[in-house]
Amino acid sequence: MRIATGLLVAGAVSVGVAVTAFAQSTPRSSKAPQILAAAPQAAPAAAAPTPAAAAPLPPPAPAKAACANPDALGVGRVVEIDTTGGPGFGFEHFKQLDFLRDKEVVLTFDDGPWPVNTPSVLKTLADECTKAIFFPIGKHATYHPEILKAVAAAGHSIGSHTWSHANLNNKKLTEQQQKDEIEKGFSAVKWALGAAPSPFFRFPALQHPPAMVTYLGTRNIAMFSCDLDSFDFKAGKPEKIVETVMSKVDRLGKGIILMHDFQKHTAEALPTLLRRLKAGGYKVVQMKAKAPVATLAEYDDALAKETKLPTVSSRPLNSVVQTISE
């Protein structure tokens, strides 16, 4: 689980990031990257002769599903992240890209997917018509691919949290073993989803070895720390999680919130927490990647050999089931 750390990692990579916001107002922070309007400008209409017979109109685009909860927390803004160079987010470790405005939060969940708890988190997010980023552990993804598919189907962003939740700052790990944890984790998530996830990564225990920060930069994978930690893995009851998050976010005024969908108390706390955020005037920012991660073929192939999908017998019924007494 999460271990508190005061480690500050300097930007070991030269980061070039464009954050494109699907919103019209500009950020308040002078540190924020440039925000470009997502909607294209309308082209001037060209004069044309009226055709003798009008061509049939194309079918209308499907309307966005309406939220069934009129008082839902919802999504206030959607931003697209260009992960070229491995940008870092979250003021605990990365202070360059301050793109959140006042009263904006990003919801993030680590360590899933896990039975009962992850589906409960998904239900609460759906009830509030809001979105989050999930950082699954690779092994857990191979245990419960159907749960991770449900996360993707609900429209949430999915990154990776290593293969086995190894602390990459462990001096016993070689640099190659550190890279293996990163790459195998992404390949496992890809295997579970049937498609490449976002190039979003969170270090276990928020331990950032400088060599791996540099490596992720060369792989064009964004790194996520946090602005505030719920410490939900230490909480003995859901109410403690709510109070911890709200006291911190009220003090900071905004932030990337770290939680764990692996934790039972987090799933229990989430309905109250989201209502408190709504009552406090906070808005959720959904972060999407401009392009999926480019996993490495050798790890994809190794994962496919190690992990076999469940298969259904193709034998005919009469060779499997026979009546021997009636």
Coordinates of C-alpha atoms in Angstrom, one line a residue:
M1 CA 0.0 0.0 0.0
R2 CA 1.0 3.7 0.0
I3 CA 3.9 4.7 2.1
A4 CA 4.3 8.4 2.9
T5 CA 7.4 9.9 1.5
G6 CA 8.9 13.3 1.4
L7 CA 10.9 12.5 -1.7
L8 CA 11.1 15.3 -4.2
V9 CA 12.2 14.3 -7.7
A10 CA 13.6 17.0 -9.9
G11 CA 12.5 16.9 -13.5
A12 CA 15.0 14.4 -14.8
V13 CA 13.4 14.6 -18.2
S14 CA 12.9 17.5 -20.5
V15 CA 9.1 17.6 -20.7
G16 CA 7.1 18.9 -23.5
V17 CA 3.4 18.6 -22.8
A18 CA 0.3 20.1 -24.3
V19 CA -2.9 20.0 -22.2
T20 CA -5.9 20.5 -24.4
A21 CA -9.0 21.5 -22.5
F22 CA -12.5 20.9 -23.8
A23 CA -13.6 24.1 -22.1
Q24 CA -13.7 27.8 -23.1
S25 CA -12.3 29.7 -20.1
T26 CA -8.6 30.1 -19.5
P27 CA -6.8 28.7 -16.4
R28 CA -6.1 31.0 -13.5
S29 CA -2.7 29.8 -12.7
S30 CA 0.2 31.4 -14.4
K31 CA 2.1 28.1 -14.2
A32 CA -0.5 26.2 -16.2
P33 CA 0.4 24.9 -19.6
Q34 CA -1.3 26.5 -22.6
I35 CA -5.0 25.5 -22.9
L36 CA -6.4 25.4 -26.4
A37 CA -10.0 25.3 -27.2
A38 CA -11.0 21.9 -28.5
A39 CA -13.8 22.9 -30.8
P40 CA -12.7 23.7 -34.3
Q41 CA -13.7 27.1 -35.8
A42 CA -16.6 27.0 -38.3
A43 CA -15.5 27.4 -41.9
P44 CA -17.2 30.2 -43.9
A45 CA -20.1 28.9 -45.9
A46 CA -19.4 28.7 -49.7
A47 CA -22.1 29.7 -52.2
A48 CA -23.4 26.8 -54.2
P49 CA -26.3 26.3 -56.6
T50 CA -29.3 24.6 -55.2
P51 CA -29.4 21.0 -56.4
A52 CA -32.5 19.8 -58.3
A53 CA -33.0 17.0 -55.7
A54 CA -31.6 17.4 -52.2
A55 CA -29.3 14.6 -51.1
P56 CA -30.5 12.7 -48.0
L57 CA -29.1 14.0 -44.8
P58 CA -26.7 11.8 -42.8
P59 CA -28.2 10.2 -39.7
P60 CA -27.7 12.4 -36.6
A61 CA -24.9 11.7 -34.3
P62 CA -25.9 9.8 -31.2
A63 CA -26.7 12.1 -28.4
K64 CA -24.6 12.0 -25.3
A65 CA -26.2 9.9 -22.6
A66 CA -28.1 12.1 -20.2
C67 CA -27.2 11.9 -16.5
A68 CA -30.1 10.3 -14.6
N69 CA -29.1 12.3 -11.4
P70 CA -30.0 16.0 -11.8
D71 CA -27.8 16.9 -8.8
A72 CA -24.8 14.8 -9.9
L73 CA -21.3 15.9 -9.3
G74 CA -20.6 15.3 -13.0
V75 CA -17.5 16.3 -15.0
G76 CA -16.7 20.0 -15.1
R77 CA -13.9 19.8 -17.7
V78 CA -12.1 17.2 -19.9
V79 CA -8.5 17.7 -20.7
E80 CA -6.3 15.8 -23.2
I81 CA -2.7 15.0 -22.2
D82 CA 0.1 14.8 -24.7
T83 CA 2.5 12.5 -22.8
T84 CA 5.5 13.2 -25.1
G85 CA 8.6 13.4 -22.9
G86 CA 7.0 11.9 -19.8
P87 CA 5.3 14.9 -18.1
G88 CA 4.7 14.7 -14.3
F89 CA 1.5 15.6 -12.5
G90 CA 0.9 16.1 -8.8
F91 CA 2.6 18.6 -6.5
E92 CA 4.0 16.1 -4.1
H93 CA 6.7 15.5 -6.7
F94 CA 6.1 17.4 -9.9
K95 CA 5.5 21.2 -9.7
Q96 CA 5.8 22.3 -13.3
L97 CA 2.4 21.6 -14.7
D98 CA -0.2 23.3 -12.5
F99 CA -3.2 23.1 -14.8
L100 CA -6.0 22.7 -12.3
R101 CA -8.1 25.8 -11.6
D102 CA -9.4 26.6 -8.2
K103 CA -12.1 24.2 -6.9
E104 CA -11.0 21.5 -9.5
V105 CA -10.1 17.9 -8.5
V106 CA -9.0 14.8 -10.3
L107 CA -10.1 11.5 -8.8
T108 CA -7.6 8.6 -9.0
F109 CA -7.7 5.0 -7.8
D110 CA -4.8 2.6 -7.3
D111 CA -4.3 -1.2 -6.8
G112 CA -7.3 -2.6 -8.5
P113 CA -9.1 -4.2 -10.1
W114 CA -10.6 -6.1 -7.2
P115 CA -13.9 -7.9 -6.6
V116 CA -16.7 -6.1 -4.8
N117 CA -14.6 -3.0 -4.1
T118 CA -13.9 -1.9 -7.7
P119 CA -17.5 -2.6 -8.9
S120 CA -18.8 -0.6 -5.9
V121 CA -16.5 2.4 -6.8
L122 CA -17.7 2.2 -10.4
K123 CA -21.3 2.2 -9.3
T124 CA -20.8 5.3 -7.2
L125 CA -19.0 7.1 -10.0
A126 CA -21.8 6.2 -12.4
D127 CA -24.4 7.4 -9.9
E128 CA -22.6 10.8 -9.8
C129 CA -22.0 10.8 -13.6
T130 CA -18.3 11.5 -13.0
K131 CA -15.0 10.1 -14.2
A132 CA -11.6 9.0 -12.7
I133 CA -8.2 7.6 -13.5
F134 CA -7.5 4.0 -12.5
F135 CA -4.0 2.7 -12.0
P136 CA -4.3 -1.1 -11.8
I137 CA -1.7 -3.6 -10.7
G138 CA -0.7 -5.8 -13.6
K139 CA -1.2 -9.1 -11.6
H140 CA -4.6 -7.9 -10.4
A141 CA -5.6 -7.1 -14.0
T142 CA -4.8 -10.7 -15.1
Y143 CA -6.8 -12.1 -12.1
H144 CA -9.9 -10.0 -12.9
P145 CA -9.9 -8.8 -16.5
E146 CA -13.7 -8.6 -16.6
I147 CA -13.7 -6.0 -13.8
L148 CA -11.0 -3.9 -15.6
K149 CA -13.1 -4.2 -18.8
A150 CA -16.0 -2.7 -16.9
V151 CA -13.8 0.2 -15.8
A152 CA -13.0 0.9 -19.5
A153 CA -16.6 0.4 -20.6
A154 CA -17.6 3.1 -18.1
G155 CA -15.3 5.6 -19.8
H156 CA -12.7 6.0 -17.2
S157 CA -9.0 6.5 -18.0
I158 CA -6.8 3.5 -17.2
G159 CA -3.0 3.6 -16.7
S160 CA -0.7 1.2 -14.8
H161 CA 0.8 0.8 -11.3
T162 CA 3.6 -1.8 -12.1
W163 CA 3.2 -5.6 -12.4
S164 CA 3.4 -6.6 -8.8
H165 CA 3.3 -3.3 -6.8
A166 CA 7.1 -3.5 -6.2
N167 CA 8.7 -0.5 -4.6
L168 CA 11.0 0.6 -7.5
N169 CA 13.3 2.4 -5.0
N170 CA 14.2 -0.9 -3.5
K171 CA 18.0 -1.1 -3.8
K172 CA 17.8 -4.9 -4.3
L173 CA 16.1 -4.3 -7.7
T174 CA 18.4 -3.9 -10.7
E175 CA 17.6 -1.3 -13.2
Q176 CA 16.4 -4.0 -15.6
Q177 CA 14.1 -5.4 -12.9
Q178 CA 12.6 -2.0 -12.4
K179 CA 12.0 -1.6 -16.1
D180 CA 10.4 -5.1 -16.2
E181 CA 8.0 -4.1 -13.5
I182 CA 6.9 -1.1 -15.5
E183 CA 6.7 -2.7 -18.9
K184 CA 5.1 -6.0 -17.7
G185 CA 2.5 -4.0 -15.8
F186 CA 1.4 -2.1 -19.0
S187 CA 1.4 -5.3 -21.0
A188 CA -0.8 -7.0 -18.4
V189 CA -3.3 -4.2 -18.5
K190 CA -3.3 -4.4 -22.3
W191 CA -3.9 -8.1 -22.1
A192 CA -6.8 -7.7 -19.7
L193 CA -8.5 -4.9 -21.7
G194 CA -7.7 -6.3 -25.2
A195 CA -6.4 -2.8 -26.0
A196 CA -3.6 -0.6 -25.0
P197 CA -4.3 1.6 -21.9
S198 CA -3.3 5.2 -21.5
P199 CA 0.4 6.1 -21.1
F200 CA -0.3 7.1 -17.4
F201 CA 1.8 5.6 -14.6
R202 CA 1.9 5.9 -10.9
F203 CA 4.9 4.6 -8.8
P204 CA 4.0 2.3 -5.9
A205 CA 4.4 4.2 -2.6
L206 CA 5.1 7.3 -4.7
Q207 CA 8.8 6.3 -4.7
H208 CA 10.4 7.8 -7.8
P209 CA 13.8 6.5 -8.7
P210 CA 15.5 9.1 -10.9
A211 CA 16.6 6.6 -13.4
M212 CA 13.0 5.4 -13.9
V213 CA 11.7 8.9 -14.1
T214 CA 14.2 9.4 -17.0
Y215 CA 13.2 6.0 -18.5
L216 CA 9.5 6.9 -18.5
G217 CA 10.4 10.1 -20.3
T218 CA 12.0 8.2 -23.1
R219 CA 8.9 6.0 -23.3
N220 CA 6.6 9.0 -23.5
I221 CA 4.6 7.9 -20.4
A222 CA 3.2 10.5 -18.0
M223 CA 3.9 10.1 -14.3
F224 CA 1.3 10.8 -11.6
S225 CA 2.0 11.7 -8.1
C226 CA -0.8 13.5 -6.2
D227 CA -1.6 16.7 -4.5
L228 CA -3.3 15.1 -1.6
D229 CA -3.3 11.5 -0.3
S230 CA -6.4 10.1 1.3
F231 CA -4.3 7.6 3.3
D232 CA -7.3 5.3 2.9
F233 CA -5.3 2.2 3.5
K234 CA -4.6 3.4 7.1
A235 CA -8.2 4.4 7.8
G236 CA -10.2 2.2 10.2
K237 CA -13.6 3.5 9.0
P238 CA -15.0 5.3 6.0
E239 CA -15.7 8.5 7.8
K240 CA -12.0 9.0 8.4
I241 CA -11.3 8.9 4.7
V242 CA -14.0 11.6 4.0
E243 CA -12.6 13.9 6.7
T244 CA -9.0 13.4 5.6
V245 CA -9.7 14.2 1.9
M246 CA -12.1 17.1 2.6
S247 CA -9.7 18.8 5.1
K248 CA -6.8 18.6 2.7
V249 CA -8.7 19.7 -0.4
D250 CA -10.3 22.6 1.5
R251 CA -6.9 23.7 2.6
L252 CA -5.3 23.4 -0.9
G253 CA -8.4 24.5 -2.9
K254 CA -7.9 21.9 -5.6
G255 CA -5.8 18.8 -6.4
I256 CA -5.2 15.3 -7.7
I257 CA -6.7 13.0 -5.0
L258 CA -5.1 9.6 -4.4
M259 CA -7.4 6.7 -3.3
H260 CA -7.4 2.9 -3.7
D261 CA -10.3 0.9 -5.3
F262 CA -8.6 -2.1 -3.6
Q263 CA -9.8 -0.8 -0.2
K264 CA -13.2 -1.7 1.2
H265 CA -13.5 1.5 3.3
T266 CA -12.7 3.6 0.2
A267 CA -15.6 2.1 -1.7
E268 CA -17.9 2.7 1.4
A269 CA -16.7 6.3 1.8
L270 CA -17.0 7.3 -1.8
P271 CA -20.7 8.2 -2.0
T272 CA -20.4 10.6 1.0
L273 CA -17.1 12.0 -0.3
L274 CA -18.5 12.8 -3.7
R275 CA -21.6 14.5 -2.2
R276 CA -19.2 16.5 0.1
L277 CA -17.2 17.6 -2.9
K278 CA -20.3 18.6 -4.8
A279 CA -21.6 20.6 -1.7
G280 CA -18.2 22.3 -1.5
G281 CA -18.4 23.6 -5.0
Y282 CA -15.7 21.3 -6.4
K283 CA -15.7 20.2 -10.0
V284 CA -14.1 17.0 -11.4
V285 CA -11.6 17.2 -14.2
Q286 CA -11.3 14.1 -16.4
M287 CA -7.9 13.5 -17.8
K288 CA -7.6 11.6 -21.1
A289 CA -4.5 10.6 -23.1
K290 CA -4.0 11.9 -26.6
A291 CA -2.8 8.5 -27.7
P292 CA -2.6 5.0 -26.0
V293 CA 0.7 3.7 -24.6
A294 CA 3.0 1.8 -27.1
T295 CA 3.6 -1.4 -25.2
L296 CA 6.8 -3.4 -26.0
A297 CA 6.2 -6.6 -28.1
E298 CA 8.6 -8.8 -26.0
Y299 CA 6.6 -8.1 -22.8
D300 CA 3.2 -8.6 -24.7
D301 CA 4.4 -11.9 -26.0
A302 CA 5.8 -13.1 -22.7
L303 CA 2.6 -12.1 -20.9
A304 CA 0.5 -14.0 -23.5
K305 CA 2.5 -17.1 -22.9
E306 CA 2.3 -16.9 -19.1
T307 CA -1.4 -16.0 -19.0
K308 CA -3.9 -18.2 -20.7
L309 CA -7.4 -17.0 -21.3
P310 CA -10.1 -19.3 -20.0
T311 CA -11.5 -21.6 -22.7
V312 CA -14.8 -23.4 -23.1
S313 CA -14.8 -27.0 -24.1
S314 CA -15.8 -27.6 -27.7
R315 CA -16.7 -31.3 -27.1
P316 CA -20.3 -32.3 -28.1
L317 CA -22.8 -32.6 -25.3
N318 CA -23.2 -36.4 -25.6
S319 CA -19.5 -36.9 -25.0
V320 CA -19.6 -34.8 -21.8
V321 CA -22.9 -35.7 -20.2
Q322 CA -24.5 -39.2 -20.4
T323 CA -27.5 -40.5 -18.6
I324 CA -26.4 -43.6 -16.7
S325 CA -29.5 -44.1 -14.5
E326 CA -33.1 -42.8 -14.6

